[in-house]
Short mmCIF file of C-alpha atoms and ligand atoms in Angstrom, two decimals:
data_model
loop_
_atom_site.label_atom_id
_atom_site.label_comp_id
_atom_site.label_asym_id
_atom_site.label_seq_id
_atom_site.Cartn_x
_atom_site.Cartn_y
_atom_site.Cartn_z
CA MET K 527 -30.25 -5.74 -41.61
CA THR K 528 -27.52 -7.77 -39.96
CA GLU K 529 -28.09 -11.20 -38.46
CA ALA K 530 -26.77 -10.23 -35.05
CA LYS K 531 -29.05 -7.28 -34.34
CA LYS K 532 -32.46 -8.07 -32.90
CA TYR K 533 -35.19 -5.80 -34.24
CA GLY K 534 -38.80 -5.36 -33.18
CA PHE K 535 -41.72 -7.41 -34.47
CA THR K 536 -42.76 -5.27 -37.45
CA THR K 537 -39.22 -4.30 -38.50
CA THR K 538 -38.32 -7.98 -38.66
CA ILE K 539 -41.36 -8.87 -40.80
CA LEU K 540 -40.79 -5.95 -43.20
CA HIS K 541 -37.19 -6.82 -43.87
CA SER K 542 -37.32 -10.62 -43.71
CA ASP K 543 -37.49 -11.19 -47.51
CA ARG K 544 -34.24 -9.28 -47.97
CA GLN K 545 -32.38 -11.81 -45.83
CA LYS K 546 -32.51 -14.12 -48.85
CA SER K 547 -31.35 -13.45 -52.42
CA ILE K 548 -33.15 -10.45 -53.91
CA GLU K 549 -34.62 -11.17 -57.34
CA HIS K 550 -34.14 -8.26 -59.79
CA GLY K 551 -33.93 -5.91 -56.82
CA SER K 552 -37.64 -6.43 -56.04
CA LEU K 553 -38.45 -4.91 -52.66
CA HIS K 554 -41.38 -7.29 -52.27
CA LYS K 555 -41.24 -11.03 -52.82
CA PRO K 556 -42.56 -11.72 -56.34
CA ILE K 557 -45.46 -14.11 -57.00
CA HIS K 558 -43.97 -17.23 -58.55
CA THR K 559 -46.71 -18.96 -60.52
CA SER K 560 -44.64 -21.79 -62.02
CA VAL K 561 -45.87 -25.19 -60.90
CA ALA K 562 -42.70 -27.05 -61.97
CA PHE K 563 -39.02 -26.22 -61.66
CA GLY K 564 -36.26 -27.06 -64.14
CA TYR K 565 -32.55 -27.41 -63.40
CA LYS K 566 -29.18 -27.13 -65.15
CA ASP K 567 -29.39 -30.74 -66.28
CA ALA K 568 -31.03 -34.06 -65.52
CA ARG K 569 -28.43 -34.99 -62.91
CA GLN K 570 -29.12 -31.86 -60.92
CA LEU K 571 -32.86 -32.54 -61.14
CA ALA K 572 -32.27 -36.00 -59.68
CA SER K 573 -30.08 -34.56 -56.97
CA VAL K 574 -32.83 -32.09 -55.94
CA PHE K 575 -35.39 -34.91 -55.85
CA GLN K 576 -33.06 -36.96 -53.68
CA GLY K 577 -32.65 -34.07 -51.25
CA LYS K 578 -28.90 -33.82 -51.89
CA GLU K 579 -29.30 -30.28 -53.22
CA SER K 580 -31.89 -27.78 -52.11
CA GLY K 581 -34.49 -26.74 -54.68
CA TYR K 582 -38.16 -26.90 -55.58
CA ARG K 583 -39.66 -30.03 -57.13
CA TYR K 584 -43.34 -29.47 -57.74
CA GLY K 585 -45.71 -26.77 -56.51
CA ARG K 586 -47.68 -29.04 -54.24
CA GLN K 587 -44.71 -29.48 -51.89
CA GLY K 588 -43.19 -26.02 -52.12
CA ASN K 589 -43.05 -22.72 -54.00
CA PRO K 590 -40.66 -19.74 -53.59
CA THR K 591 -43.41 -17.24 -52.72
CA VAL K 592 -44.88 -19.65 -50.19
CA SER K 593 -41.42 -20.37 -48.74
CA ALA K 594 -40.84 -16.65 -48.18
CA LEU K 595 -44.09 -16.52 -46.18
CA GLU K 596 -43.07 -19.66 -44.26
CA ASP K 597 -39.82 -17.96 -43.26
CA LYS K 598 -41.73 -14.86 -42.13
CA ILE K 599 -44.02 -16.91 -39.91
CA THR K 600 -41.07 -18.85 -38.49
CA GLY K 601 -39.56 -15.49 -37.55
CA MET K 602 -42.80 -14.26 -35.96
CA GLU K 603 -43.10 -17.42 -33.86
CA GLY K 604 -39.40 -17.59 -33.02
CA GLY K 605 -39.42 -21.15 -34.37
CA LEU K 606 -37.27 -23.51 -36.45
CA SER K 607 -39.45 -23.96 -39.54
CA THR K 608 -42.97 -23.50 -40.89
CA ILE K 609 -45.18 -25.27 -43.42
CA CYS K 610 -48.03 -23.34 -45.03
CA PHE K 611 -51.32 -24.91 -46.07
CA ALA K 612 -54.39 -23.91 -48.07
CA THR K 613 -56.35 -23.18 -44.87
CA GLY K 614 -55.97 -23.31 -41.10
CA MET K 615 -58.03 -26.52 -41.02
CA ALA K 616 -55.61 -28.11 -43.52
CA ALA K 617 -52.76 -27.29 -41.11
CA ILE K 618 -54.55 -29.07 -38.26
CA GLY K 619 -55.55 -31.89 -40.63
CA ALA K 620 -51.89 -32.34 -41.59
CA VAL K 621 -51.04 -32.98 -37.93
CA VAL K 622 -53.62 -35.76 -37.92
CA GLN K 623 -52.42 -37.23 -41.24
CA GLY K 624 -48.75 -36.85 -40.43
CA LEU K 625 -48.62 -37.92 -36.81
CA LEU K 626 -51.62 -39.98 -35.67
CA ARG K 627 -52.50 -43.62 -36.17
CA ALA K 628 -55.44 -45.78 -35.14
CA GLY K 629 -55.10 -46.60 -31.43
CA ASP K 630 -53.57 -43.23 -30.56
CA HIS K 631 -55.13 -40.89 -28.02
CA VAL K 632 -55.42 -37.10 -28.08
CA VAL K 633 -56.27 -34.76 -25.22
CA SER K 634 -57.94 -31.62 -26.51
CA SER K 635 -59.43 -28.57 -24.93
CA ALA K 636 -63.22 -28.83 -24.99
CA PHE K 637 -63.42 -25.12 -25.79
CA LEU K 638 -62.61 -25.09 -29.46
CA PHE K 639 -63.25 -23.57 -32.83
CA GLY K 640 -66.29 -25.49 -34.15
CA ASN K 641 -64.55 -27.06 -37.15
CA THR K 642 -61.66 -28.37 -35.03
CA ASN K 643 -64.24 -29.89 -32.74
CA SER K 644 -65.79 -31.54 -35.80
CA LEU K 645 -62.35 -32.79 -36.95
CA TRP K 646 -61.84 -34.53 -33.59
CA GLN K 647 -65.18 -36.28 -34.13
CA THR K 648 -64.02 -37.34 -37.60
CA VAL K 649 -60.77 -38.84 -36.32
CA GLY K 650 -62.74 -40.48 -33.51
CA ALA K 651 -64.52 -42.50 -36.20
CA GLN K 652 -61.11 -43.46 -37.68
CA GLY K 653 -59.78 -45.13 -34.54
CA VAL K 654 -58.07 -42.23 -32.77
CA SER K 655 -59.70 -41.52 -29.41
CA VAL K 656 -60.03 -37.94 -28.22
CA SER K 657 -60.68 -36.74 -24.66
CA MET K 658 -62.18 -33.26 -24.52
CA VAL K 659 -61.32 -31.53 -21.25
CA ASP K 660 -61.60 -28.12 -19.59
CA ALA K 661 -58.04 -26.95 -20.29
CA THR K 662 -58.33 -23.83 -18.14
CA ASP K 663 -57.10 -26.18 -15.38
CA VAL K 664 -54.02 -28.38 -15.99
CA ALA K 665 -55.39 -31.00 -13.55
CA ASN K 666 -58.08 -31.94 -16.12
CA VAL K 667 -55.43 -32.44 -18.80
CA GLU K 668 -53.26 -34.54 -16.50
CA ALA K 669 -56.20 -36.73 -15.46
CA ALA K 670 -56.99 -37.50 -19.12
CA LEU K 671 -53.48 -38.61 -20.15
CA THR K 672 -53.00 -42.31 -20.98
CA GLU K 673 -50.13 -44.46 -22.24
CA ALA K 674 -51.45 -43.89 -25.77
CA THR K 675 -51.64 -40.08 -25.54
CA ARG K 676 -49.59 -38.65 -28.41
CA LEU K 677 -50.54 -35.00 -28.21
CA VAL K 678 -52.33 -32.31 -26.25
CA PHE K 679 -54.13 -29.63 -28.28
CA VAL K 680 -55.42 -26.27 -27.01
CA GLU K 681 -56.38 -22.82 -28.33
CA THR K 682 -54.84 -19.76 -26.66
CA ILE K 683 -58.12 -17.87 -26.34
CA ALA K 684 -60.96 -20.17 -27.26
CA ASN K 685 -63.22 -19.16 -30.10
CA PRO K 686 -66.01 -18.09 -29.34
CA ARG K 687 -66.27 -18.10 -25.52
CA THR K 688 -62.73 -16.76 -24.86
CA GLN K 689 -61.64 -19.28 -22.21
CA VAL K 690 -57.86 -19.11 -21.75
CA ALA K 691 -55.97 -22.41 -21.49
CA ASP K 692 -53.55 -22.89 -18.58
CA MET K 693 -50.71 -23.11 -21.08
CA GLN K 694 -47.61 -22.73 -18.94
CA ARG K 695 -48.61 -25.63 -16.69
CA ILE K 696 -49.84 -27.78 -19.59
CA GLY K 697 -46.53 -27.12 -21.36
CA ASP K 698 -44.56 -28.18 -18.27
CA LEU K 699 -46.68 -31.33 -17.92
CA CYS K 700 -46.22 -32.29 -21.58
CA ARG K 701 -42.48 -31.72 -21.43
CA ALA K 702 -42.15 -33.95 -18.36
CA ARG K 703 -44.13 -36.73 -20.06
CA GLY K 704 -42.55 -36.38 -23.53
CA ILE K 705 -45.94 -35.56 -25.07
CA LEU K 706 -46.24 -33.19 -28.03
CA PHE K 707 -48.04 -29.97 -27.03
CA ILE K 708 -49.82 -28.16 -29.89
CA VAL K 709 -51.20 -24.66 -29.51
CA ASP K 710 -53.62 -23.03 -31.97
CA ASN K 711 -52.41 -19.42 -31.78
CA THR K 712 -54.98 -18.01 -34.21
CA MET K 713 -56.87 -15.92 -31.66
CA THR K 714 -53.78 -14.25 -30.24
CA SER K 715 -51.45 -14.33 -33.29
CA PRO K 716 -47.68 -14.32 -32.81
CA TYR K 717 -47.83 -10.59 -32.11
CA LEU K 718 -49.74 -11.08 -28.85
CA PHE K 719 -48.23 -14.43 -27.84
CA GLN K 720 -45.52 -16.93 -28.79
CA PRO K 721 -46.56 -20.45 -27.70
CA LYS K 722 -42.88 -21.45 -27.78
CA ARG K 723 -42.58 -19.59 -24.47
CA VAL K 724 -44.79 -22.16 -22.75
CA GLY K 725 -43.13 -25.17 -24.36
CA ALA K 726 -45.48 -25.79 -27.30
CA GLY K 727 -43.76 -28.01 -29.88
CA LEU K 728 -46.04 -27.11 -32.78
CA VAL K 729 -48.03 -23.92 -33.33
CA VAL K 730 -51.07 -23.60 -35.60
CA ASN K 731 -52.04 -20.28 -37.15
CA SER K 732 -54.99 -19.72 -39.45
CA LEU K 733 -53.48 -17.14 -41.82
CA THR K 734 -57.01 -16.31 -42.96
CA LYS K 735 -57.53 -14.37 -39.73
CA SER K 736 -55.25 -11.74 -38.12
CA ILE K 737 -52.04 -12.54 -40.02
CA GLY K 738 -53.50 -12.03 -43.52
CA GLY K 739 -55.94 -9.67 -41.88
CA HIS K 740 -57.98 -8.42 -44.84
CA GLY K 741 -60.52 -11.19 -45.41
CA ASN K 742 -59.16 -11.74 -48.93
CA ALA K 743 -57.16 -14.98 -48.72
CA LEU K 744 -57.42 -18.36 -47.01
CA GLY K 745 -54.31 -19.92 -45.52
CA GLY K 746 -52.90 -21.89 -42.61
CA ALA K 747 -49.51 -22.56 -41.05
CA LEU K 748 -47.82 -25.02 -38.78
CA THR K 749 -44.61 -23.93 -37.06
CA ASP K 750 -42.11 -26.18 -35.28
CA THR K 751 -40.80 -24.19 -32.32
CA GLY K 752 -37.88 -26.54 -31.64
CA GLU K 753 -39.24 -27.22 -28.13
CA TYR K 754 -40.27 -30.83 -28.76
CA ASP K 755 -37.77 -33.69 -28.81
CA TRP K 756 -38.87 -35.72 -31.84
CA THR K 757 -36.81 -38.72 -30.76
CA ARG K 758 -39.61 -39.25 -28.21
CA TYR K 759 -42.33 -39.48 -30.89
CA PRO K 760 -43.09 -43.11 -31.74
CA HIS K 761 -44.39 -42.81 -35.32
CA ILE K 762 -41.60 -41.18 -37.32
CA ALA K 763 -40.90 -43.34 -40.39
CA ALA K 764 -37.33 -44.64 -40.83
CA ASN K 765 -37.10 -42.59 -44.03
CA TYR K 766 -37.48 -39.32 -42.17
CA ARG K 767 -35.17 -40.31 -39.32
CA ARG K 768 -32.20 -39.89 -41.66
CA ASN K 769 -32.34 -36.11 -41.18
CA PRO K 770 -31.19 -34.50 -37.92
CA ALA K 771 -33.80 -35.16 -35.19
CA PRO K 772 -35.10 -31.55 -34.92
CA GLN K 773 -36.37 -31.92 -38.53
CA TRP K 774 -38.17 -35.25 -38.14
CA GLY K 775 -41.64 -34.00 -37.35
CA MET K 776 -41.87 -31.36 -40.06
CA THR K 777 -40.32 -33.60 -42.73
CA GLN K 778 -42.99 -36.21 -42.10
CA ILE K 779 -45.80 -33.63 -41.89
CA ARG K 780 -44.69 -31.98 -45.16
CA ALA K 781 -44.61 -35.33 -46.90
CA LYS K 782 -47.89 -36.64 -45.51
CA GLY K 783 -49.84 -33.40 -45.22
CA LEU K 784 -48.76 -31.68 -48.44
CA ARG K 785 -47.46 -34.38 -50.78
CA ASP K 786 -50.01 -37.07 -49.95
CA PHE K 787 -53.05 -34.93 -49.16
CA GLY K 788 -52.28 -31.84 -51.23
CA ALA K 789 -53.89 -28.95 -49.34
CA SER K 790 -51.16 -26.57 -50.57
CA LEU K 791 -51.23 -22.80 -50.27
CA GLY K 792 -51.21 -21.03 -53.65
CA PRO K 793 -48.62 -18.32 -54.40
CA GLU K 794 -51.21 -15.57 -54.97
CA ALA K 795 -52.77 -16.20 -51.55
CA ALA K 796 -49.30 -16.40 -49.98
CA HIS K 797 -48.49 -12.99 -51.45
CA LYS K 798 -51.67 -11.37 -50.09
CA ILE K 799 -51.05 -12.88 -46.66
CA ALA K 800 -47.41 -11.71 -46.63
CA VAL K 801 -48.47 -8.14 -47.48
CA GLY K 802 -51.21 -8.27 -44.84
CA ALA K 803 -48.78 -9.56 -42.21
CA GLU K 804 -46.68 -6.41 -42.51
CA THR K 805 -49.39 -4.38 -40.74
CA MET K 806 -50.49 -7.06 -38.29
CA ALA K 807 -49.04 -5.40 -35.19
CA LEU K 808 -50.58 -2.03 -36.11
CA ARG K 809 -53.96 -3.60 -36.76
CA GLN K 810 -53.88 -5.64 -33.58
CA GLN K 811 -53.06 -2.59 -31.46
CA ARG K 812 -56.15 -0.77 -32.78
CA GLU K 813 -58.36 -3.85 -32.55
CA CYS K 814 -57.37 -4.69 -28.98
CA THR K 815 -58.06 -1.09 -27.87
CA THR K 816 -61.48 -1.10 -29.52
CA ALA K 817 -62.35 -4.59 -28.27
CA LEU K 818 -61.71 -3.56 -24.67
CA ALA K 819 -63.76 -0.35 -25.03
CA LEU K 820 -66.61 -2.33 -26.59
CA ALA K 821 -66.47 -5.04 -23.92
CA GLN K 822 -66.62 -2.38 -21.18
CA MET K 823 -69.61 -0.62 -22.77
CA LEU K 824 -71.49 -3.91 -23.20
CA GLU K 825 -70.74 -5.05 -19.65
CA ALA K 826 -72.30 -1.84 -18.30
CA ASP K 827 -75.44 -2.15 -20.46
CA PRO K 828 -78.57 -3.50 -18.67
CA HIS K 829 -79.70 -5.43 -21.79
CA VAL K 830 -76.56 -7.58 -21.73
CA ALA K 831 -76.52 -10.77 -19.63
CA ALA K 832 -72.80 -11.60 -19.99
CA VAL K 833 -69.67 -10.41 -21.80
CA HIS K 834 -66.76 -12.74 -22.50
CA TYR K 835 -63.48 -10.92 -23.06
CA PRO K 836 -60.19 -11.77 -21.32
CA GLY K 837 -59.42 -8.06 -20.91
CA LEU K 838 -62.30 -7.59 -18.45
CA ALA K 839 -61.48 -7.99 -14.76
CA SER K 840 -64.65 -10.13 -14.52
CA HIS K 841 -63.26 -12.76 -16.94
CA PRO K 842 -62.38 -15.98 -15.03
CA GLN K 843 -58.90 -16.16 -16.62
CA HIS K 844 -58.15 -12.42 -16.66
CA ALA K 845 -55.04 -12.84 -14.51
CA LEU K 846 -53.79 -15.74 -16.63
CA ALA K 847 -54.37 -13.75 -19.85
CA THR K 848 -52.51 -10.76 -18.39
CA GLU K 849 -49.57 -13.00 -17.53
CA LEU K 850 -49.45 -14.69 -20.94
CA PHE K 851 -50.45 -12.17 -23.62
CA ARG K 852 -49.25 -8.75 -24.78
CA SER K 853 -52.93 -7.73 -24.99
CA TYR K 854 -56.33 -9.45 -24.97
CA GLY K 855 -57.17 -9.88 -28.64
CA SER K 856 -59.81 -8.75 -31.10
CA LEU K 857 -62.44 -11.40 -30.33
CA LEU K 858 -65.21 -11.02 -27.79
CA SER K 859 -68.64 -12.52 -27.33
CA PHE K 860 -71.70 -11.52 -25.37
CA GLU K 861 -75.17 -12.73 -24.41
CA LEU K 862 -78.25 -10.54 -24.56
CA ARG K 863 -80.99 -10.73 -21.94
CA PRO K 864 -83.94 -12.94 -22.97
CA GLU K 865 -86.20 -9.94 -23.73
CA VAL K 866 -83.86 -8.79 -26.53
CA ASP K 867 -84.12 -10.82 -29.75
CA CYS K 868 -80.57 -11.40 -31.00
CA PHE K 869 -81.57 -11.28 -34.69
CA ASP K 870 -83.39 -7.95 -34.25
CA TYR K 871 -80.39 -6.60 -32.38
CA LEU K 872 -77.96 -7.65 -35.12
CA ASN K 873 -80.24 -6.14 -37.76
CA ARG K 874 -80.10 -2.76 -36.01
CA LEU K 875 -76.30 -2.60 -36.28
CA GLN K 876 -75.19 -0.15 -38.97
CA LEU K 877 -71.46 -0.92 -39.17
CA ALA K 878 -70.84 -4.43 -37.83
CA ILE K 879 -71.62 -6.97 -40.55
CA PRO K 880 -73.28 -10.35 -39.88
CA ALA K 881 -70.74 -12.80 -41.34
CA SER K 882 -68.54 -15.73 -40.39
CA ASN K 883 -64.90 -14.78 -40.30
CA LEU K 884 -62.41 -13.30 -37.85
CA GLY K 885 -59.56 -10.86 -38.13
CA ASP K 886 -61.02 -8.93 -41.08
CA THR K 887 -60.57 -5.17 -41.41
CA ARG K 888 -64.37 -4.86 -40.98
CA THR K 889 -66.09 -5.74 -37.71
CA LEU K 890 -68.05 -8.98 -38.11
CA VAL K 891 -70.79 -10.37 -35.87
CA ILE K 892 -72.45 -13.77 -35.82
CA PRO K 893 -75.18 -15.44 -33.71
CA VAL K 894 -73.09 -18.50 -32.85
CA ALA K 895 -75.72 -21.08 -31.83
CA HIS K 896 -77.76 -20.47 -34.99
CA THR K 897 -74.87 -20.66 -37.46
CA ILE K 898 -71.35 -21.99 -36.86
CA PHE K 899 -72.36 -24.12 -33.84
CA TYR K 900 -75.81 -25.09 -35.20
CA GLU K 901 -74.92 -28.55 -36.52
CA MET K 902 -73.59 -29.86 -33.19
CA GLY K 903 -76.96 -29.44 -31.44
CA ALA K 904 -78.13 -27.82 -28.20
CA GLU K 905 -76.69 -30.44 -25.84
CA ARG K 906 -73.10 -30.13 -27.05
CA ARG K 907 -73.42 -26.36 -27.20
CA ALA K 908 -74.50 -26.31 -23.56
CA ALA K 909 -71.52 -28.51 -22.64
CA MET K 910 -69.20 -26.01 -24.36
CA GLY K 911 -70.81 -23.06 -22.56
CA ILE K 912 -72.40 -21.66 -25.73
CA ALA K 913 -75.61 -19.79 -24.82
CA GLU K 914 -78.37 -19.69 -27.45
CA SER K 915 -78.17 -15.87 -27.52
CA LEU K 916 -74.36 -15.73 -27.79
CA ILE K 917 -73.10 -13.16 -30.32
CA ARG K 918 -69.46 -13.36 -31.41
CA VAL K 919 -67.75 -10.14 -32.42
CA SER K 920 -64.55 -9.94 -34.45
CA VAL K 921 -63.44 -6.37 -33.95
CA GLY K 922 -62.14 -4.62 -37.07
CA LEU K 923 -60.38 -1.37 -37.81
CA GLU K 924 -63.29 1.09 -37.61
CA ASP K 925 -62.64 4.11 -35.36
CA THR K 926 -63.19 3.02 -31.77
CA ALA K 927 -65.86 5.61 -30.96
CA ASP K 928 -67.88 4.77 -34.10
CA LEU K 929 -67.90 1.08 -33.36
CA VAL K 930 -68.78 1.35 -29.68
CA GLU K 931 -71.62 3.74 -30.58
CA ASP K 932 -72.91 1.29 -33.21
CA PHE K 933 -73.32 -1.51 -30.65
CA ARG K 934 -74.88 0.95 -28.15
CA GLN K 935 -77.45 2.47 -30.52
CA ALA K 936 -78.68 -1.03 -31.50
CA MET K 937 -79.86 -1.69 -27.90
CA PRO K 938 -83.60 -1.28 -27.27
CA ASP K 939 -84.59 2.05 -25.64
C1 PLP J 1719 -60.60 -20.01 -38.34
C2 PLP J 1719 -59.91 -20.86 -37.37
C3 PLP J 1719 -59.30 -22.04 -37.77
C4 PLP J 1719 -59.38 -22.56 -39.18
O1 PLP J 1719 -58.83 -21.71 -40.10
P1 PLP J 1719 -59.30 -21.66 -41.63
O2 PLP J 1719 -58.25 -20.86 -42.29
O3 PLP J 1719 -60.66 -21.03 -41.66
O4 PLP J 1719 -59.37 -23.08 -42.10
C5 PLP J 1719 -58.62 -22.78 -36.81
N1 PLP J 1719 -58.56 -22.38 -35.54
C6 PLP J 1719 -59.14 -21.24 -35.12
C7 PLP J 1719 -59.02 -20.86 -33.68
C8 PLP J 1719 -59.84 -20.44 -36.01
O5 PLP J 1719 -60.43 -19.32 -35.59
#
């Protein structure tokens, strides 16, 4: 594989390890379990620690198996560099630890993964103020900006109600104001969408979901796309300004997020995620096809009050999703009519499994208000558009006809 030739998404992932030195001819990146790394002599060790020579210091800040995965994700996102973390939440947490200080302000989409919503409440108690806005319209984001706004945070397709953020316009706004734009790409994955295209400076991916794709490893990643000018960010420590400016943000985040807080990805998990990533495009193609077929069947069923899936013409941001994404994703949610008990319905499903995860090979379903959004209470749920009967579906790899039939047969006669 030569540097000059541009290959397709899967070809690039499959052959990315072989761009670097090949250990013992291994076709797959080995799992390096060593926590510490020794060098030729004590002087070289010192030189690695001082950053004068490249090399690994201690497993918390870097590991060869994890680095290989970081390079793969950088390639998928078309970015400059990536840092992996133990989970997706650790990746978002590292942004907070690395970049925000008391007195700062964040503008976030109000339509968010529940735990990210909870994180914004946590930082709110630590002196960072957060405005939660309807990011399907850039005007709401613009109205919330203040002098202290350091970053704008949105999800591509919001989990679980599938609202699509107006990302091109938000990206343009952030660029004009010198504000860091962060996109959580978990729901689309870099196969369906590259946030770099709309000017996002940092991209979050939960590797636990579509990228790993088999429900067998937790992981998270933060990718610098190269779109943000770090010389405009006020809190980069003098220490990290010694490197070229495009590296400032990630150097500080790696130091604060990994070295100081330690939510590092282990090499075994990195290996599972890297193997899973090789089939991501194939899996997503099947899942998107099935998700659309399922959404269409549900929309036509008289027991269903509403279906939320960006691939349906009835979705409020269908046109926006069509413009932005290669396809509409593997996540959908729907509301049953009041006469159908959502627990009874879920219990009649034969294939879809009640569980909290996304992007597994198996189709998973969860009654959102009673589980993942339970703690926040009815009032906040209502504000986020979460109906009490809302069922979230993460579409897996089952044959399309089998899965659609499973959701149909579970309806009352
Ligand atoms: C799951 C998820 C996360 C968090 O990822 P974990 O790996 O579970 O910590 C963040 N954002 C979105 C949109 C998610 O779905």
